[in-house]
Amino acid sequence: MERGTEGDSPAHGPAFDMHHSYLDKFASMDSPVHRLDPRVKTLAVAVFIGFVVSVGRREVLGLVPFALFPGILVAVSGVPAGYLLRRIAITSPLLLSLAILPPIFSRQPALYFGSFAVTVGMLNAANLVIKFCLCVTATLMLTSTTPFDRLLRGLQWLGLPKALLVQLSFLYRYLFVMADEGIHMKVARDSRLFARAAPGRRLRAVGGALGVLFLRTLDRSERIYAAMASRGFDGTVRTISELKFRAADFVFIGATAAYCCILRFGLM
Amino acid sequence: MRPEPLIELHGLSFTYSDGTQALDGISFQIRRSERVALIGPNGAGKSTLILHLNGIYRNATAVRVCEMPVTKPNLAEIRSLVGMVFQNADDQLFMPTVFDDVAFGPLNMGLGADEVRRRVTDALDAVGMAGLENKAPYHLSSGQKRAVAIATVLAMDPQVLALDEPVSGLDPRGRRRLIELLKSFEVTLLIASHDLELVLELCERCILIDNGRIIADFPARELLSDAPLLEAHGLEKPWSLRRSQE
Ligand SMILES: Nc1ncnc2c1ncn2[C@@H]1O[C@H](COP(=O)(O)OP(=O)(O)OP(=O)(O)O)[C@@H](O)[C@H]1O
Ligand SMILES: [Mg+2]
């Protein structure tokens, strides 16, 4: 299914190559989800998250059908579930530290399974965990099926300030270059027996290296600015918008909205 | 009648803020359709000189492009006349896709969407990179990056192409392709390079600078045959000339 021969395969290139597709690793694949207009996709995910968050804090079973939306996206897009699970796992310490609080503080029973009392706190915690997973999965589906530049155009369409998006775009572009530079410096340092240096000298060397990295970045930004100025940059980044809505986009956003409404208002 | 000068330098000097005098009274002219090489050892001032040609460093009295002094009001026009290809292609490709990058200059020139699309296609065709439009520049190989960097300026349809070290970091095939590509262009060329074989092949005229001064400005073949002069300035006579004369 892979379209490009991008640096995704682990067999390809040196270690720092792996940074390349950190966020939109699977974005160059092809599927109906990938083909959706980024604006529609961004809007649909925003709507979905809005509805999920608005569900009452004690609702647990009612949340489960919401899983259908990210579930279908995952199934249709072909993004490996393992990748998503790993991404969710990365955020789990934060989630667990939040979910552990309600069962401790609200202990009044809400319902009984036989003689087992389920407390309000437990319901709140389960509710929180499910909501979190739903929202994170939906967001991950957005970011991993949309190339970064198109994602930014989607966000721009939704009204995020252009200056911020331009900055994000440059950040994304040059993060890799900077990571490379940092790695090169580390390699140069280690090959000069850095590990054998005394701790005090090491600390100073690290400080110095960070300073140099900063200066190099400054130099680079000056060179990039020169390149931009050479091509007539006057403060506005212009692109030709080639985005076009297709019928499938309207069907998708309509279905998503209807589905969210039915689940949400059916529950009340 | 000789063609009109596109680039004129009259006693250009430049000192960096840390006190390094990088250029010291440089004067020469480049006329339409000339192909000129700028050679000299590391630190001679080649890159600094090139950065003056489109007003990255501005000197209104010493530099004229197409009869215009390099002043702020003239900058936009001068920048569309002089296409600049920098030493490091990574610095030159800053947009998320190859298409956006090549379209960047034409869009800044205020061209319409259709014209911009046409120019992007033509420029990528010219450098043999058609079909890479949607690729992210950071996924390209060094040779491809260099070619796309050239396309980004070709799309602005410049009168002069100034290239700083165009083949550094390319493998022999990439280098060969780039040389053939540059040979196929009709625009006026100014190339700063340490690759004297390339100079010999591409340029009829060669300017040797050292310490910010012009040492010699001769036909390339003549200058590059002068082994003692080259050696005095940290360069070596190209192999192809040595063999042919021994
Ligand atoms: N940003 C800067 N700040 C201070 N000095 C600089 C700066 N850039 C260049 N120089 C100095 O100016 C002089 C000319 O440098 P320049 O980069 O123009 O040389 P070059 O001929 O392009 O060399 P190379 O062949 O190594 O690319 C050098 O002495 C260099 O140290
Ligand atoms: Mg240089």
Coordinates of C-alpha atoms and ligand atoms in Angstrom, one line a residue:
Chain A
M1 CA 0.0 0.0 0.0
E2 CA 3.0 2.3 0.5
R3 CA 3.1 5.0 -2.2
G4 CA 6.4 6.6 -1.6
T5 CA 9.7 5.0 -0.8
E6 CA 10.2 7.4 2.2
G7 CA 12.6 6.6 5.0
D8 CA 10.0 4.6 6.9
S9 CA 11.6 1.2 6.5
P10 CA 13.9 0.4 9.4
A11 CA 16.4 -1.1 6.9
H12 CA 16.9 2.3 5.4
G13 CA 19.5 4.8 6.3
P14 CA 21.3 5.8 9.6
A15 CA 19.7 6.1 13.0
F16 CA 18.7 9.7 12.7
D17 CA 16.6 8.9 9.7
M18 CA 14.0 7.5 12.0
H19 CA 13.1 11.0 13.2
H20 CA 11.9 11.9 9.7
S21 CA 8.4 10.5 9.9
Y22 CA 7.8 10.7 13.5
L23 CA 4.3 12.3 13.4
D24 CA 3.0 11.4 10.0
K25 CA 4.7 8.0 9.7
F26 CA 1.8 6.3 7.9
A27 CA 0.5 9.4 6.1
S28 CA 1.9 8.4 2.7
M29 CA -0.2 5.3 2.5
D30 CA -3.4 5.2 0.5
S31 CA -6.9 4.5 1.7
P32 CA -10.3 6.1 1.7
V33 CA -9.4 7.7 5.0
H34 CA -6.1 9.1 3.6
R35 CA -8.0 10.5 0.7
L36 CA -10.5 12.5 2.7
D37 CA -10.0 16.2 2.6
P38 CA -7.8 17.3 5.5
R39 CA -10.2 20.1 6.5
V40 CA -13.1 17.6 6.7
K41 CA -11.0 15.2 8.6
T42 CA -9.9 17.8 11.1
L43 CA -13.4 19.1 11.5
A44 CA -14.9 15.6 12.0
V45 CA -12.3 14.7 14.6
A46 CA -13.0 18.1 16.4
V47 CA -16.8 17.4 16.4
F48 CA -16.2 13.9 17.6
I49 CA -14.0 15.0 20.5
G50 CA -16.5 17.7 21.4
F51 CA -19.3 15.2 21.7
V52 CA -17.3 12.6 23.6
V53 CA -16.2 15.2 26.1
S54 CA -19.7 16.5 26.6
V55 CA -21.0 13.1 27.7
G56 CA -21.9 13.0 31.5
R57 CA -19.2 12.0 33.9
R58 CA -20.9 8.9 35.2
E59 CA -21.7 7.4 31.8
V60 CA -19.7 4.3 31.0
L61 CA -21.6 1.9 28.8
G62 CA -23.1 4.8 26.8
L63 CA -19.5 5.7 25.8
V64 CA -18.7 2.4 24.3
P65 CA -20.6 2.9 20.9
F66 CA -18.4 6.0 20.4
A67 CA -15.6 3.6 19.8
L68 CA -17.1 2.7 16.4
F69 CA -15.8 6.0 14.9
P70 CA -12.1 5.5 15.6
G71 CA -12.6 1.8 15.1
I72 CA -13.8 2.2 11.6
L73 CA -11.1 4.7 10.8
V74 CA -8.4 2.3 12.0
A75 CA -9.9 -0.6 10.1
V76 CA -10.4 1.3 6.8
S77 CA -7.1 3.2 6.9
G78 CA -4.8 0.2 7.4
V79 CA -2.8 2.0 10.1
P80 CA -1.4 -0.8 12.3
A81 CA -3.3 -1.1 15.6
G82 CA -0.1 -1.9 17.3
Y83 CA 1.3 1.5 16.4
L84 CA -1.8 3.2 17.9
L85 CA -1.6 1.1 21.1
R86 CA 2.0 2.0 21.6
R87 CA 1.2 5.7 21.1
I88 CA -1.6 5.4 23.7
A89 CA 0.7 3.6 26.0
I90 CA 3.1 6.5 25.9
T91 CA 0.5 8.7 27.4
S92 CA -0.8 6.2 29.9
P93 CA 1.2 7.3 32.9
L94 CA -0.5 10.7 32.7
L95 CA -3.9 9.0 32.3
L96 CA -3.4 6.6 35.2
S97 CA -2.3 9.3 37.6
L98 CA -5.5 11.2 36.7
A99 CA -7.8 8.1 36.9
I100 CA -6.6 7.0 40.3
L101 CA -8.0 10.1 42.0
P102 CA -11.8 9.8 41.7
P103 CA -12.1 6.2 43.2
I104 CA -10.3 7.6 46.3
F105 CA -12.3 10.7 46.7
S106 CA -15.9 9.8 45.8
R107 CA -16.8 6.5 47.5
Q108 CA -20.6 6.6 47.6
P109 CA -22.1 3.5 45.8
A110 CA -23.8 4.2 42.5
L111 CA -24.9 0.7 41.5
Y112 CA -24.6 -2.9 42.6
F113 CA -23.5 -6.1 40.9
G114 CA -24.8 -8.6 43.3
S115 CA -23.1 -7.6 46.5
F116 CA -20.3 -5.7 44.8
A117 CA -20.8 -1.9 45.1
V118 CA -19.6 0.2 42.2
T119 CA -18.8 3.6 43.5
V120 CA -19.3 6.9 41.8
G121 CA -15.5 7.4 41.7
M122 CA -15.1 4.1 39.9
L123 CA -17.6 5.2 37.2
N124 CA -15.8 8.5 36.9
A125 CA -12.5 6.8 36.5
A126 CA -13.8 4.4 33.9
N127 CA -15.5 7.3 32.1
L128 CA -12.3 9.3 32.1
V129 CA -10.2 6.4 30.7
I130 CA -12.6 5.6 27.9
K131 CA -13.0 9.2 26.9
F132 CA -9.3 9.7 26.9
C133 CA -8.7 6.7 24.7
L134 CA -11.4 7.7 22.3
C135 CA -10.1 11.2 21.9
V136 CA -6.4 10.1 21.6
T137 CA -7.2 7.4 19.0
A138 CA -9.3 9.8 16.9
T139 CA -6.5 12.4 17.0
L140 CA -3.9 9.9 16.2
M141 CA -6.0 8.7 13.3
L142 CA -6.0 12.3 12.0
T143 CA -2.3 12.9 12.4
S144 CA -1.2 9.5 11.1
T145 CA -3.4 9.6 7.9
T146 CA -2.7 13.2 6.9
P147 CA 0.7 14.5 5.7
F148 CA 1.8 17.3 8.0
D149 CA 1.5 20.1 5.5
R150 CA -2.1 19.1 4.7
L151 CA -2.9 18.8 8.4
L152 CA -1.8 22.4 8.9
R153 CA -4.0 23.5 6.0
G154 CA -6.9 21.8 7.8
L155 CA -6.1 23.6 11.0
Q156 CA -5.8 26.9 9.1
W157 CA -9.2 26.3 7.6
L158 CA -10.6 25.8 11.1
G159 CA -9.3 29.2 12.0
L160 CA -5.9 28.7 13.7
P161 CA -3.7 31.8 13.3
K162 CA -1.5 31.6 10.2
A163 CA 1.6 32.8 12.0
L164 CA 1.4 29.9 14.4
L165 CA 1.0 27.4 11.6
V166 CA 3.9 28.8 9.6
Q167 CA 6.0 28.4 12.8
L168 CA 4.8 24.8 13.3
S169 CA 5.6 24.0 9.7
F170 CA 9.2 25.3 10.0
L171 CA 9.6 23.6 13.4
Y172 CA 8.5 20.3 11.8
R173 CA 10.8 20.9 8.8
Y174 CA 14.0 21.7 10.7
L175 CA 13.5 19.5 13.8
F176 CA 15.1 16.7 11.7
V177 CA 17.9 18.9 10.5
M178 CA 18.7 20.0 14.1
A179 CA 18.4 16.5 15.4
D180 CA 21.0 15.5 12.8
E181 CA 23.3 18.3 13.8
G182 CA 23.0 17.3 17.5
I183 CA 23.7 13.7 16.6
H184 CA 26.7 14.6 14.5
M185 CA 28.1 16.6 17.4
K186 CA 27.5 13.8 19.8
V187 CA 29.3 11.4 17.5
A188 CA 32.2 13.8 17.1
R189 CA 32.4 14.2 20.9
D190 CA 32.2 10.5 21.7
S191 CA 34.8 9.6 19.2
R192 CA 37.2 11.8 21.1
L193 CA 36.9 9.6 24.2
F194 CA 34.3 11.8 26.0
A195 CA 33.3 8.9 28.3
R196 CA 36.8 9.0 29.9
A197 CA 36.7 12.6 30.8
A198 CA 36.3 13.8 34.4
P199 CA 32.7 14.7 35.4
G200 CA 33.5 18.4 35.8
R201 CA 35.0 18.6 32.4
R202 CA 32.1 16.7 30.9
L203 CA 29.6 19.0 32.3
R204 CA 31.4 22.0 30.9
A205 CA 31.7 20.3 27.5
V206 CA 28.0 19.6 27.4
G207 CA 27.3 23.2 28.2
G208 CA 29.6 24.3 25.5
A209 CA 28.1 21.9 23.0
L210 CA 24.6 23.2 23.7
G211 CA 25.9 26.7 23.1
V212 CA 27.4 25.7 19.8
L213 CA 24.2 23.9 18.8
F214 CA 22.3 27.1 19.6
L215 CA 24.7 29.2 17.5
R216 CA 24.6 26.8 14.6
T217 CA 20.8 26.9 14.7
L218 CA 21.0 30.7 14.7
D219 CA 23.4 30.6 11.7
R220 CA 21.1 28.2 9.9
S221 CA 18.1 30.3 10.5
E222 CA 20.0 33.2 9.0
R223 CA 20.8 31.2 5.9
I224 CA 17.3 30.0 5.6
Y225 CA 16.1 33.5 5.9
A226 CA 18.6 34.6 3.2
A227 CA 17.2 31.8 0.9
M228 CA 13.7 32.9 1.6
A229 CA 14.5 36.6 0.9
S230 CA 16.3 35.6 -2.3
R231 CA 13.0 34.3 -3.6
G232 CA 11.1 37.4 -2.8
F233 CA 9.8 36.5 0.7
D234 CA 8.0 39.5 2.2
G235 CA 6.5 38.1 5.4
T236 CA 3.6 36.1 4.0
V237 CA 4.0 32.4 3.1
R238 CA 1.9 31.7 0.0
T239 CA 0.7 28.4 -1.3
I240 CA -1.7 27.4 -4.0
S241 CA -4.7 25.8 -2.5
E242 CA -5.3 22.6 -4.4
L243 CA -7.7 21.2 -1.8
K244 CA -11.1 20.2 -3.2
F245 CA -14.0 18.8 -1.4
R246 CA -15.4 15.6 -3.0
A247 CA -18.7 13.9 -2.5
A248 CA -17.1 11.4 -0.1
D249 CA -16.0 14.3 2.2
F250 CA -19.6 15.5 2.6
V251 CA -20.8 11.9 3.2
F252 CA -18.1 11.5 5.8
I253 CA -18.7 14.7 7.7
G254 CA -22.5 14.2 7.5
A255 CA -22.3 10.6 8.8
T256 CA -20.0 11.6 11.6
A257 CA -22.2 14.4 12.8
A258 CA -25.4 12.2 12.6
Y259 CA -23.7 9.4 14.4
C260 CA -22.4 11.7 17.2
C261 CA -25.8 13.3 17.6
I262 CA -27.7 10.0 17.8
L263 CA -25.3 8.6 20.4
R264 CA -25.2 11.8 22.4
F265 CA -28.9 12.7 22.4
G266 CA -30.1 9.2 22.4
L267 CA -28.4 8.9 25.8
M268 CA -30.3 11.7 27.5
Chain B
M1 CA 28.5 45.2 -30.0
R2 CA 29.1 43.4 -26.7
P3 CA 26.1 42.3 -24.7
E4 CA 25.1 44.6 -21.9
P5 CA 26.5 44.0 -18.4
L6 CA 24.1 42.3 -16.1
I7 CA 26.3 42.5 -13.0
E8 CA 28.7 45.3 -12.3
L9 CA 30.9 45.6 -9.2
H10 CA 32.9 48.7 -8.6
G11 CA 35.3 48.5 -5.7
L12 CA 33.1 46.3 -3.5
S13 CA 34.5 46.0 0.0
F14 CA 32.8 44.3 3.0
T15 CA 33.7 43.8 6.6
Y16 CA 31.8 41.4 8.9
S17 CA 30.7 42.6 12.3
D18 CA 33.5 40.7 14.0
G19 CA 36.1 42.8 12.0
T20 CA 36.9 40.2 9.4
Q21 CA 37.5 42.0 6.1
A22 CA 36.0 39.5 3.6
L23 CA 36.0 41.7 0.5
D24 CA 38.5 44.4 -0.4
G25 CA 37.9 46.5 -3.5
I26 CA 36.4 43.9 -5.9
S27 CA 35.5 45.2 -9.4
F28 CA 34.3 43.2 -12.4
Q29 CA 31.4 43.0 -14.9
I30 CA 29.5 40.0 -16.1
R31 CA 27.8 40.4 -19.4
R32 CA 24.7 38.5 -20.7
S33 CA 25.3 34.9 -21.6
E34 CA 28.7 34.8 -20.0
R35 CA 29.6 31.8 -17.8
V36 CA 32.0 32.9 -15.1
A37 CA 33.7 30.9 -12.4
L38 CA 34.7 32.3 -9.1
I39 CA 37.6 30.4 -7.6
G40 CA 39.8 30.8 -4.6
P41 CA 40.9 29.1 -1.4
N42 CA 38.6 28.6 1.6
G43 CA 37.8 31.9 3.2
A44 CA 38.7 33.9 0.1
G45 CA 35.4 35.6 0.1
K46 CA 33.5 33.8 -2.7
S47 CA 30.3 33.2 -0.7
T48 CA 30.3 36.7 0.7
L49 CA 30.6 38.1 -2.8
I50 CA 27.7 36.1 -4.1
L51 CA 25.5 37.2 -1.2
H52 CA 26.0 40.8 -2.4
L53 CA 24.5 40.0 -5.8
N54 CA 20.9 40.0 -4.8
G55 CA 21.1 42.2 -1.8
I56 CA 21.3 39.8 1.1
Y57 CA 24.2 42.1 1.9
R58 CA 23.4 45.4 0.4
N59 CA 25.8 47.8 -1.1
A60 CA 24.0 50.4 -3.3
T61 CA 27.1 52.2 -4.5
A62 CA 29.4 49.3 -5.5
V63 CA 26.9 46.8 -6.9
R64 CA 24.6 47.2 -9.9
V65 CA 22.3 44.5 -11.3
C66 CA 20.9 45.1 -14.8
E67 CA 21.8 48.8 -14.4
M68 CA 20.0 49.1 -11.1
P69 CA 21.8 49.9 -7.9
V70 CA 21.0 47.4 -5.1
T71 CA 18.7 49.5 -3.0
K72 CA 15.7 48.6 -1.0
P73 CA 13.1 49.7 -3.5
N74 CA 14.9 47.6 -6.2
L75 CA 15.3 44.5 -4.1
A76 CA 12.1 42.7 -5.3
E77 CA 13.0 43.1 -8.9
I78 CA 16.7 42.3 -8.4
R79 CA 15.8 39.1 -6.6
S80 CA 13.7 37.9 -9.5
L81 CA 16.6 38.7 -11.9
V82 CA 19.3 37.0 -9.9
G83 CA 18.6 33.4 -9.0
M84 CA 20.6 32.2 -6.0
V85 CA 21.5 28.6 -5.3
F86 CA 23.2 28.2 -1.9
Q87 CA 25.9 26.0 -0.7
N88 CA 23.6 23.9 1.5
A89 CA 20.4 22.7 -0.3
D90 CA 18.8 22.0 3.1
D91 CA 18.7 25.7 3.8
Q92 CA 17.1 26.4 0.5
L93 CA 14.3 23.9 0.7
F94 CA 12.1 25.0 3.5
M95 CA 8.5 24.3 2.4
P96 CA 6.7 21.1 3.3
T97 CA 6.5 19.7 -0.3
V98 CA 8.6 20.1 -3.4
F99 CA 5.7 21.7 -5.2
D100 CA 5.2 24.3 -2.6
D101 CA 8.9 25.0 -2.5
V102 CA 9.2 25.6 -6.2
A103 CA 6.0 27.6 -6.2
F104 CA 7.3 29.8 -3.4
G105 CA 9.3 32.3 -5.6
P106 CA 6.7 32.6 -8.4
L107 CA 3.9 33.2 -5.9
N108 CA 5.9 35.9 -4.2
M109 CA 6.3 37.5 -7.7
G110 CA 2.5 37.8 -7.7
L111 CA 1.9 35.4 -10.6
G112 CA -1.5 33.8 -11.0
A113 CA -2.2 30.2 -10.0
D114 CA -2.1 28.7 -13.5
E115 CA 1.1 30.5 -14.4
V116 CA 2.7 29.3 -11.2
R117 CA 1.7 25.7 -11.9
R118 CA 3.1 25.9 -15.4
R119 CA 6.4 27.3 -14.1
V120 CA 6.7 24.6 -11.4
T121 CA 6.1 21.9 -14.0
D122 CA 8.6 23.5 -16.4
A123 CA 11.3 24.1 -13.8
L124 CA 11.0 20.5 -12.4
D125 CA 11.1 19.2 -16.0
A126 CA 14.2 21.2 -16.7
V127 CA 16.1 19.7 -13.8
G128 CA 14.8 16.2 -14.5
M129 CA 12.8 16.0 -11.3
A130 CA 9.3 15.9 -12.7
G131 CA 7.0 13.7 -10.6
L132 CA 8.5 14.6 -7.2
E133 CA 6.0 17.4 -6.6
N134 CA 4.4 15.9 -3.6
K135 CA 7.5 14.6 -2.0
A136 CA 8.8 16.2 1.2
P137 CA 12.2 17.9 0.5
Y138 CA 13.8 16.2 3.5
H139 CA 13.1 12.8 2.0
L140 CA 15.2 13.6 -1.1
S141 CA 18.8 12.5 -1.7
S142 CA 21.5 15.2 -1.8
G143 CA 21.5 15.2 -5.6
Q144 CA 17.8 15.5 -5.8
K145 CA 17.9 18.3 -3.3
R146 CA 20.4 20.2 -5.3
A147 CA 18.4 19.7 -8.5
V148 CA 15.2 20.9 -6.8
A149 CA 17.0 23.8 -5.2
I150 CA 18.0 24.9 -8.8
A151 CA 14.4 24.4 -9.9
T152 CA 13.2 26.7 -7.1
V153 CA 15.1 29.6 -8.7
L154 CA 14.6 28.6 -12.3
A155 CA 10.9 28.9 -11.7
M156 CA 11.4 32.6 -11.2
D157 CA 12.9 32.8 -14.7
P158 CA 16.1 34.7 -13.6
Q159 CA 18.5 36.4 -15.9
V160 CA 21.6 35.3 -13.9
L161 CA 22.1 32.1 -12.0
A162 CA 24.6 32.4 -9.1
L163 CA 25.6 29.0 -7.6
D164 CA 27.7 28.5 -4.5
E165 CA 29.6 25.2 -4.6
P166 CA 26.9 23.4 -6.7
V167 CA 28.6 20.0 -6.7
S168 CA 29.9 19.7 -3.1
G169 CA 28.7 16.5 -1.5
L170 CA 27.5 14.9 -4.8
D171 CA 28.7 11.5 -6.0
P172 CA 30.4 11.4 -9.4
R173 CA 27.1 10.6 -11.2
G174 CA 25.2 13.3 -9.4
R175 CA 28.0 15.7 -10.2
R176 CA 28.0 14.7 -13.9
R177 CA 24.3 15.1 -14.1
L178 CA 24.4 18.6 -12.6
I179 CA 27.2 19.6 -15.0
E180 CA 25.2 18.4 -18.0
L181 CA 22.2 20.2 -16.6
L182 CA 24.0 23.5 -16.2
K183 CA 25.5 23.1 -19.7
S184 CA 22.0 22.9 -21.1
F185 CA 21.0 26.2 -19.6
E186 CA 21.2 29.4 -21.6
V187 CA 21.2 31.8 -18.7
T188 CA 24.2 33.8 -17.5
L189 CA 26.1 31.8 -14.9
L190 CA 28.3 32.7 -12.0
I191 CA 29.6 29.6 -10.2
A192 CA 31.8 29.6 -7.1
S193 CA 33.5 26.3 -6.8
H194 CA 36.6 24.4 -5.8
D195 CA 36.0 21.9 -8.5
L196 CA 38.3 23.2 -11.2
E197 CA 37.5 20.4 -13.7
L198 CA 33.9 21.6 -13.5
V199 CA 35.0 25.2 -14.0
L200 CA 37.0 24.1 -17.0
E201 CA 34.1 22.3 -18.5
L202 CA 31.4 24.9 -17.9
C203 CA 33.0 28.3 -17.8
E204 CA 34.9 30.3 -20.4
R205 CA 36.0 32.9 -17.9
C206 CA 37.5 32.5 -14.5
I207 CA 38.1 34.9 -11.7
L208 CA 40.6 34.0 -9.0
I209 CA 40.2 35.8 -5.6
D210 CA 42.1 35.5 -2.4
N211 CA 41.9 37.5 0.8
G212 CA 39.0 39.4 -0.6
R213 CA 40.9 40.7 -3.6
I214 CA 40.9 39.8 -7.3
I215 CA 44.2 38.1 -8.2
A216 CA 43.4 37.2 -11.8
D217 CA 40.5 37.5 -14.2
F218 CA 41.3 35.5 -17.4
P219 CA 39.8 33.0 -19.8
A220 CA 39.4 29.8 -17.8
R221 CA 41.8 27.7 -19.8
E222 CA 44.6 30.2 -19.5
L223 CA 44.1 30.8 -15.8
L224 CA 43.8 27.1 -15.0
S225 CA 47.0 26.3 -16.9
D226 CA 49.0 28.6 -14.7
A227 CA 50.2 26.1 -12.1
P228 CA 52.4 28.4 -10.0
L229 CA 49.7 31.0 -9.7
L230 CA 47.1 28.4 -8.7
E231 CA 49.5 26.9 -6.2
A232 CA 50.3 30.2 -4.7
H233 CA 46.6 30.5 -3.8
G234 CA 45.9 27.1 -2.4
L235 CA 44.6 25.5 -5.6
E236 CA 45.9 22.8 -8.0
K237 CA 46.1 22.7 -11.8
P238 CA 43.3 20.4 -13.1
W239 CA 44.5 17.0 -14.2
S240 CA 43.0 17.2 -17.6
L241 CA 45.2 20.2 -18.4
R242 CA 48.3 18.6 -17.0
R243 CA 48.1 15.6 -19.2
S244 CA 47.2 17.4 -22.4
Q245 CA 50.3 19.6 -22.1
E246 CA 52.9 17.1 -21.0
Ligands
LIG1 N1 29.0 35.4 9.3 C1 30.3 35.7 9.3 N2 30.8 36.4 10.4 C2 32.1 36.7 10.4 N3 33.0 36.4 9.5 C3 32.6 35.7 8.4 C4 31.2 35.3 8.3 N4 31.1 34.6 7.2 C5 32.3 34.5 6.6 N5 33.2 35.2 7.4 C6 34.7 35.3 7.1 O1 34.8 36.0 5.8 C7 35.8 35.5 5.0 C8 35.2 35.1 3.7 O2 34.4 34.0 3.9 P1 33.5 33.3 2.7 O3 32.5 32.4 3.4 O4 33.0 34.4 1.8 O5 34.7 32.5 2.0 P2 34.5 31.5 0.8 O6 35.5 31.9 -0.3 O7 33.1 31.3 0.4 O8 35.1 30.2 1.5 P3 34.8 28.6 1.2 O9 35.5 28.2 0.0 O10 35.3 27.9 2.4 O11 33.3 28.5 1.1 C9 36.4 34.4 5.9 O12 37.6 34.8 6.5 C10 35.4 34.0 6.9 O13 36.0 33.6 8.1
MG2 MG 31.8 29.6 0.6

